[in-house]
Coordinates of C-alpha atoms (C1' of nucleotides) in Angstrom, one line a residue:
Chain A
X222 CA -5.6 -42.5 -27.7
X223 CA -7.5 -39.0 -28.1
X224 CA -10.9 -39.0 -29.1
X225 CA -11.7 -39.0 -32.9
X226 CA -14.3 -36.7 -34.3
X227 CA -15.7 -36.4 -37.8
X228 CA -17.3 -34.1 -40.3
X229 CA -18.9 -34.7 -43.7
X230 CA -17.9 -32.3 -46.4
X231 CA -19.9 -31.8 -49.6
X232 CA -17.5 -31.7 -52.7
X233 CA -17.6 -32.5 -56.4
X234 CA -16.7 -36.0 -55.9
X235 CA -19.5 -36.4 -53.4
X236 CA -19.6 -36.1 -49.6
X237 CA -16.3 -36.6 -48.1
X238 CA -15.9 -37.8 -44.4
X239 CA -13.3 -35.9 -42.5
X240 CA -11.7 -37.3 -39.5
X241 CA -9.5 -35.7 -36.9
X242 CA -8.1 -36.1 -33.5
X243 CA -7.7 -32.9 -31.2
X244 CA -4.6 -32.0 -33.1
X245 CA -4.5 -33.2 -36.6
X246 CA -6.3 -34.6 -39.5
X247 CA -6.4 -38.2 -39.5
X248 CA -8.4 -39.3 -42.4
X249 CA -10.5 -38.2 -45.7
X250 CA -12.6 -40.8 -46.9
X251 CA -14.9 -41.2 -50.0
X252 CA -18.4 -42.3 -49.7
X253 CA -17.6 -45.8 -51.0
X254 CA -14.1 -45.8 -49.9
X255 CA -12.2 -49.0 -50.3
X256 CA -10.9 -50.6 -48.2
X257 CA -13.6 -49.5 -45.9
X258 CA -12.2 -47.3 -43.0
X259 CA -12.7 -47.7 -39.2
X260 CA -15.8 -46.2 -37.8
X261 CA -14.9 -42.6 -36.1
X262 CA -16.6 -41.2 -33.0
X263 CA -19.5 -38.8 -33.1
X264 CA -19.1 -35.3 -34.2
X265 CA -20.1 -33.6 -31.0
X266 CA -17.9 -30.7 -31.3
X267 CA -15.6 -29.6 -34.2
X268 CA -11.9 -29.1 -33.4
X269 CA -10.4 -26.2 -35.2
X270 CA -8.2 -28.6 -37.3
X271 CA -11.4 -29.8 -38.9
X272 CA -12.6 -26.6 -39.9
X273 CA -9.4 -25.7 -41.5
X274 CA -9.3 -28.7 -43.3
X275 CA -12.8 -28.1 -44.7
X276 CA -11.9 -24.7 -45.7
X277 CA -8.8 -25.8 -47.4
X278 CA -10.5 -28.6 -49.3
X279 CA -13.2 -26.2 -50.6
X280 CA -10.5 -23.9 -51.7
X281 CA -8.7 -26.8 -53.5
X282 CA -11.9 -27.8 -55.5
X283 CA -12.6 -24.1 -56.4
X284 CA -9.2 -24.1 -57.9
X285 CA -7.8 -21.6 -55.5
X286 CA -5.3 -23.8 -53.6
X287 CA -2.6 -26.0 -54.6
X288 CA -1.0 -26.8 -51.3
X289 CA -2.3 -27.9 -47.8
X290 CA -1.3 -26.6 -44.5
X291 CA -3.7 -28.5 -42.1
X292 CA -1.6 -30.5 -39.7
X293 CA -1.7 -34.3 -40.6
X294 CA -1.4 -37.4 -38.8
X295 CA -1.6 -40.4 -41.2
X296 CA -1.5 -43.5 -39.0
X297 CA 0.1 -46.5 -40.4
X298 CA 3.3 -48.7 -40.4
X299 CA 6.8 -47.2 -40.7
X300 CA 7.0 -48.3 -44.5
X301 CA 3.6 -46.7 -45.2
X302 CA 4.5 -43.4 -43.5
X303 CA 7.6 -43.4 -45.6
X304 CA 5.6 -43.8 -48.8
X305 CA 3.0 -41.3 -47.8
X306 CA 5.8 -38.8 -47.0
X307 CA 7.0 -39.1 -50.5
X308 CA 3.7 -38.8 -51.7
X309 CA 3.5 -35.4 -50.1
X310 CA 6.5 -34.2 -52.4
X311 CA 4.6 -34.6 -55.4
X312 CA 3.5 -31.1 -56.6
X313 CA 0.2 -30.2 -57.8
X314 CA -0.4 -31.0 -61.6
X315 CA 2.6 -33.3 -61.5
X316 CA 2.5 -37.3 -62.0
X317 CA 4.7 -40.0 -60.6
X318 CA 5.1 -43.7 -61.2
X319 CA 4.9 -46.4 -58.4
X320 CA 8.6 -47.1 -59.6
X321 CA 9.3 -43.6 -59.0
X322 CA 8.1 -43.6 -55.6
X323 CA 9.7 -46.9 -54.7
X324 CA 13.2 -45.5 -55.9
X325 CA 12.5 -42.1 -54.0
X326 CA 12.2 -43.9 -50.5
X327 CA 15.4 -46.0 -51.2
X328 CA 13.8 -49.3 -52.0
X329 CA 13.6 -49.4 -55.7
X330 CA 12.5 -53.0 -55.8
X331 CA 9.6 -52.6 -53.5
X332 CA 7.2 -51.6 -56.2
X333 CA 4.6 -53.4 -55.4
X334 CA 4.5 -52.9 -51.8
X335 CA 4.5 -49.1 -52.7
X336 CA 1.2 -49.8 -54.5
X337 CA -0.1 -51.4 -51.6
X338 CA 0.9 -48.5 -49.2
X339 CA -0.7 -46.1 -51.9
X340 CA -3.8 -48.0 -51.6
X341 CA -4.0 -47.4 -47.7
X342 CA -3.3 -43.9 -47.8
X343 CA -5.9 -42.6 -45.2
X344 CA -5.6 -38.8 -46.4
X345 CA -7.0 -38.8 -50.0
X346 CA -6.4 -35.6 -51.9
X347 CA -4.3 -34.1 -49.1
X348 CA -1.8 -36.6 -49.7
X349 CA -2.1 -37.0 -53.4
X350 CA -2.2 -40.7 -54.1
X351 CA -4.1 -39.9 -57.1
X352 CA -1.0 -38.3 -58.7
X353 CA 0.7 -41.7 -59.0
X354 CA 0.1 -43.8 -62.1
X355 CA 1.5 -46.7 -63.6
X356 CA 4.7 -46.4 -65.3
X357 CA 3.0 -46.9 -68.8
X358 CA 0.8 -43.9 -67.6
X359 CA -2.4 -45.9 -67.0
X360 CA -4.5 -45.3 -64.1
X361 CA -4.5 -48.3 -62.1
X362 CA -6.5 -48.0 -59.1
X363 CA -8.1 -45.4 -56.6
X364 CA -9.8 -45.8 -53.2
X365 CA -12.6 -43.3 -54.4
X366 CA -12.8 -45.0 -57.7
X367 CA -10.9 -44.7 -60.8
X368 CA -13.5 -41.8 -62.0
X369 CA -12.6 -39.7 -59.0
X370 CA -8.9 -40.3 -59.7
X371 CA -9.3 -39.3 -63.4
X372 CA -11.4 -36.1 -62.2
X373 CA -8.7 -35.1 -59.8
X374 CA -6.0 -35.5 -62.6
X375 CA -7.9 -33.4 -65.0
X376 CA -8.9 -30.7 -62.5
X377 CA -5.2 -30.3 -61.6
X378 CA -4.2 -30.5 -65.4
X379 CA -6.6 -27.7 -66.4
X380 CA -5.4 -25.4 -63.6
X381 CA -1.8 -26.2 -64.0
X382 CA -1.7 -24.8 -67.4
X383 CA -3.1 -21.6 -66.5
Chain B
X55 CA -11.2 -45.0 -27.1
X56 CA -11.7 -42.7 -24.2
X57 CA -8.9 -41.8 -22.1
X58 CA -8.0 -44.0 -19.1
X59 CA -6.9 -42.7 -15.7
X60 CA -5.8 -44.3 -12.8
X61 CA -5.6 -44.0 -9.0
X62 CA -3.5 -45.9 -6.5
X63 CA -5.7 -47.2 -3.4
X64 CA -4.0 -48.5 -0.2
X65 CA -5.3 -51.9 1.0
X66 CA -4.4 -54.8 3.3
X67 CA -3.2 -56.6 0.2
X68 CA -1.0 -53.7 -0.8
X69 CA -1.5 -50.7 -3.0
X70 CA -4.0 -51.5 -5.4
X71 CA -4.1 -49.8 -9.0
X72 CA -7.4 -48.7 -10.0
X73 CA -8.0 -47.8 -13.8
X74 CA -11.0 -46.2 -15.2
X75 CA -12.4 -44.7 -18.4
X76 CA -15.0 -41.7 -18.1
X77 CA -17.6 -44.1 -17.4
X78 CA -16.8 -47.2 -15.8
X79 CA -14.0 -49.1 -14.0
X80 CA -11.7 -51.1 -16.1
X81 CA -8.9 -52.5 -14.0
X82 CA -8.0 -53.3 -10.6
X83 CA -4.4 -54.5 -10.3
X84 CA -2.1 -55.9 -7.6
X85 CA 1.3 -54.5 -7.4
X86 CA 2.8 -57.6 -8.8
X87 CA 0.1 -58.3 -11.0
X88 CA 0.6 -61.2 -13.5
X89 CA 0.3 -61.2 -16.2
X90 CA 1.4 -57.3 -16.0
X91 CA -1.3 -55.4 -17.2
X92 CA -1.1 -52.4 -19.9
X93 CA 0.1 -49.1 -18.8
X94 CA -2.4 -46.6 -18.2
X95 CA -2.5 -42.8 -18.8
X96 CA -1.8 -40.3 -16.1
X97 CA -3.9 -39.6 -13.3
X98 CA -4.8 -35.8 -14.1
X99 CA -8.2 -35.6 -12.9
X100 CA -10.2 -38.3 -10.9
X101 CA -13.7 -39.3 -12.6
X102 CA -16.4 -39.9 -10.1
X103 CA -16.4 -43.5 -11.0
X104 CA -12.8 -43.8 -9.6
X105 CA -13.5 -42.6 -6.3
X106 CA -16.5 -44.6 -5.9
X107 CA -14.6 -47.7 -6.6
X108 CA -12.1 -46.6 -3.9
X109 CA -15.0 -46.0 -1.4
X110 CA -16.5 -49.5 -2.2
X111 CA -13.2 -51.2 -1.9
X112 CA -12.4 -49.6 1.3
X113 CA -15.8 -50.8 2.8
X114 CA -15.2 -54.3 1.7
X115 CA -11.9 -54.5 3.3
X116 CA -13.6 -53.2 6.3
X117 CA -16.1 -55.7 6.1
X118 CA -18.9 -53.4 5.6
X119 CA -19.8 -54.4 2.1
X120 CA -20.5 -57.6 0.3
X121 CA -21.6 -56.4 -3.3
X122 CA -20.2 -53.7 -5.5
X123 CA -22.3 -51.3 -7.5
X124 CA -19.6 -49.4 -9.4
X125 CA -20.2 -49.6 -13.1
X126 CA -17.7 -52.1 -14.7
X127 CA -16.4 -52.3 -18.2
X128 CA -14.3 -55.3 -18.3
X129 CA -12.5 -55.5 -21.6
X130 CA -11.7 -58.9 -23.4
X131 CA -12.8 -61.4 -25.8
X132 CA -16.7 -62.5 -26.2
X133 CA -15.7 -65.7 -24.3
X134 CA -13.8 -64.0 -21.5
X135 CA -16.6 -61.6 -20.8
X136 CA -19.0 -64.6 -20.7
X137 CA -16.9 -66.2 -18.0
X138 CA -16.6 -62.9 -16.1
X139 CA -20.4 -62.4 -16.2
X140 CA -20.5 -65.8 -14.5
X141 CA -18.0 -64.8 -12.0
X142 CA -20.2 -61.9 -11.1
X143 CA -22.8 -64.2 -9.9
X144 CA -20.9 -65.9 -7.2
X145 CA -22.0 -64.4 -4.0
X146 CA -19.7 -63.2 -1.0
X147 CA -18.4 -66.1 0.8
X148 CA -19.3 -68.6 -1.6
X149 CA -16.9 -70.7 -3.7
X150 CA -17.2 -72.6 -7.1
X151 CA -15.0 -74.5 -9.2
X152 CA -13.7 -74.0 -12.7
X153 CA -15.9 -77.0 -14.0
X154 CA -18.7 -75.2 -12.2
X155 CA -18.2 -72.0 -14.2
X156 CA -17.8 -73.8 -17.6
X157 CA -21.0 -75.5 -17.1
X158 CA -22.7 -72.3 -16.1
X159 CA -21.6 -70.6 -19.4
X160 CA -22.7 -73.6 -21.4
X161 CA -19.6 -74.8 -22.5
X162 CA -19.0 -77.8 -19.8
X163 CA -15.8 -78.9 -21.6
X164 CA -14.0 -75.6 -21.8
X165 CA -12.7 -76.0 -18.1
X166 CA -9.2 -75.2 -19.0
X167 CA -10.1 -72.1 -21.2
X168 CA -12.2 -71.0 -18.3
X169 CA -9.2 -71.2 -16.1
X170 CA -7.3 -69.0 -18.7
X171 CA -10.1 -66.5 -18.6
X172 CA -10.2 -66.2 -15.1
X173 CA -6.5 -65.5 -15.1
X174 CA -7.1 -62.7 -17.4
X175 CA -9.7 -61.1 -15.1
X176 CA -8.9 -57.4 -15.2
X177 CA -11.3 -56.5 -12.1
X178 CA -9.6 -58.5 -9.2
X179 CA -11.9 -58.7 -5.9
X180 CA -14.9 -56.8 -7.6
X181 CA -15.1 -59.7 -10.2
X182 CA -14.6 -62.3 -7.6
X183 CA -12.2 -64.8 -9.3
X184 CA -10.7 -65.5 -5.9
X185 CA -13.8 -67.4 -5.1
X186 CA -13.0 -70.0 -7.9
X187 CA -10.9 -72.9 -6.6
X188 CA -10.1 -76.3 -8.1
X189 CA -12.7 -79.1 -7.9
X190 CA -10.7 -80.6 -5.3
X191 CA -10.9 -77.5 -3.2
X192 CA -7.3 -76.7 -3.8
X193 CA -6.1 -73.1 -4.4
X194 CA -4.7 -73.2 -7.7
X195 CA -3.5 -69.6 -8.7
X196 CA -4.2 -65.9 -8.4
X197 CA -3.0 -62.9 -10.2
X198 CA -2.2 -61.2 -7.0
X199 CA -0.3 -64.3 -5.6
X200 CA -1.9 -67.4 -3.7
X201 CA -1.3 -65.6 -0.4
X202 CA -4.0 -62.8 -1.6
X203 CA -6.3 -65.3 -2.7
X204 CA -6.2 -67.1 0.7
X205 CA -6.6 -63.9 2.5
X206 CA -9.7 -62.8 0.8
X207 CA -11.2 -66.2 1.1
X208 CA -10.4 -66.2 4.7
X209 CA -11.8 -62.6 5.0
X210 CA -15.1 -63.4 3.5
X211 CA -15.4 -66.8 5.5
X212 CA -15.0 -64.8 8.8
X213 CA -17.6 -62.4 7.9
X214 CA -20.0 -64.9 6.1
X215 CA -20.4 -66.9 9.3
X216 CA -21.3 -63.5 11.3
Chain C
dG1 C1' 10.5 -52.8 -88.5
dG2 C1' 7.6 -49.9 -85.0
dC3 C1' 3.6 -50.0 -81.8
dC4 C1' 0.4 -51.8 -78.8
dG5 C1' -2.1 -55.4 -76.0
dT6 C1' -1.3 -59.8 -73.3
dC7 C1' 1.2 -63.0 -70.4
dT8 C1' 4.5 -64.4 -67.0
dC9 C1' 7.3 -63.8 -63.4
dG10 C1' 9.9 -61.7 -59.8
dC11 C1' 9.4 -58.1 -56.5
dC12 C1' 8.1 -57.1 -51.0
dG13 C1' 5.4 -55.0 -47.0
dT14 C1' 1.0 -56.3 -44.9
dT15 C1' -2.6 -59.4 -43.8
dT16 C1' -4.4 -63.5 -42.9
dT17 C1' -4.3 -68.4 -41.8
dC18 C1' -2.5 -72.1 -39.7
dG19 C1' -0.3 -74.8 -36.3
dG20 C1' 1.8 -75.5 -31.9
dA21 C1' 2.2 -74.4 -27.2
dC22 C1' 0.5 -72.9 -23.0
dG23 C1' -2.7 -72.4 -18.9
dT24 C1' -5.7 -70.5 -12.1
dC25 C1' -8.6 -77.9 -14.8
dG26 C1' -10.9 -82.4 -13.9
dC27 C1' -11.4 -87.3 -14.7
dC28 C1' -9.5 -91.7 -14.4
dG29 C1' -6.2 -95.3 -13.1
dC30 C1' -3.0 -97.0 -10.1
Chain D
dG191 C1' -1.8 -88.9 -3.5
dC192 C1' 0.0 -88.8 -8.2
dG193 C1' 0.7 -89.4 -13.1
dG194 C1' -1.4 -89.0 -17.5
dC195 C1' -4.6 -87.4 -20.9
dG196 C1' -8.4 -84.8 -22.9
dA197 C1' -10.5 -80.5 -23.1
dC198 C1' -10.4 -75.7 -25.6
dG199 C1' -9.7 -70.4 -26.0
dT200 C1' -5.5 -67.4 -26.6
dC201 C1' -1.3 -66.0 -27.8
dC202 C1' 2.6 -66.3 -31.0
dG203 C1' 5.5 -67.2 -34.5
dA204 C1' 5.9 -69.1 -39.2
dA205 C1' 4.2 -69.5 -43.7
dA206 C1' 1.2 -68.4 -47.3
dA207 C1' -1.7 -65.3 -49.9
dC208 C1' -2.6 -60.7 -51.6
dG209 C1' -2.2 -56.4 -53.9
dG210 C1' -3.6 -49.5 -57.0
dC211 C1' 3.5 -52.9 -60.2
dG212 C1' 7.3 -53.2 -63.7
dA213 C1' 10.2 -55.2 -67.1
dG214 C1' 10.7 -58.6 -70.6
dA215 C1' 8.9 -62.0 -73.9
dC216 C1' 5.4 -62.8 -77.7
dG217 C1' 2.2 -62.4 -81.2
dG218 C1' -0.6 -59.4 -84.1
dC219 C1' -1.2 -55.5 -87.0
dC220 C1' -0.3 -51.7 -89.9

DNA sequence: GGCCGTCTCGCCGTTTTCGGACGTCGCCGC
DNA sequence: GCGGCGACGTCCGAAAACGGCGAGACGGCC
């Protein structure tokens, strides 16, 4: 029940809205995020975690960071958190299918539910839901729009080779 | 979403639990309150509003206060807040029926629902749900027990005449 | 014969909807 | 008095709808 504060961070994908509690990052949202996230409190004072998140994201976009260290507190159901935990294990530049994730959390048939949980990921980019594509390899959806997903994958692809 | 703090206040009706946010009083609960209210946070620091509430309640029980000035923030559905607003208009020593209240909020047939809303009143005493009785004049129910309701009415009756 | 697109259907957690039950009642008969 | 019934917002549980899917079946097209 701690207060939430937010901060807007410019990025190549448009202004990102970072939301944090006193202790951890709680959300990263695109300008036209879908589904629209709940409104956060005013940004009176910036807790340190918010500044750290902004710095790491800047580095990520600049190609100088592949993993994030900022404390996270993704809020959701038990199942969703399990999916998001699995997300965190996908390395920079890699890709997985929704079926892969389902297997990984021990519920190989819950493919569709994994897709839904993926769509509710509150920590875009940091929890790399953009690295999950259909088994066929097709891009299927993204909270920030498919263009953003494609941009992120290309960005990582470019750097992964180097 | 501000933090809630609480404080116990001794009274002729037993220890009352006062709950407040930074800005306003949110709840007043009897020892055996029904339905049981949600648990509040720890009482680390007392916001001014909590002390003011305690003082005014003391004065009320001592017979030196008939109206409260402490800021209130009763949380509930729109309908409930409408009922509670109507409650606040009942003067010290007066009594109304549930049907009266229903008429007052413009939903004369929602008598039973008014009763239910009354039962969910989070601010006992300050929002005087004890001044509402059946059309027949009978005492019908009270979160703090019928004895408490009777005590409050008698208390006000005694002073109203003076 | 391969190689796609398209369709259909089963999968499953979450969300939304729906229906019934439950009150701090009041009115009408008896 | 007492019993019965109607009133209506809430709560709660059940049921249905809804997705950022995947596998298999078809039908075209080289």
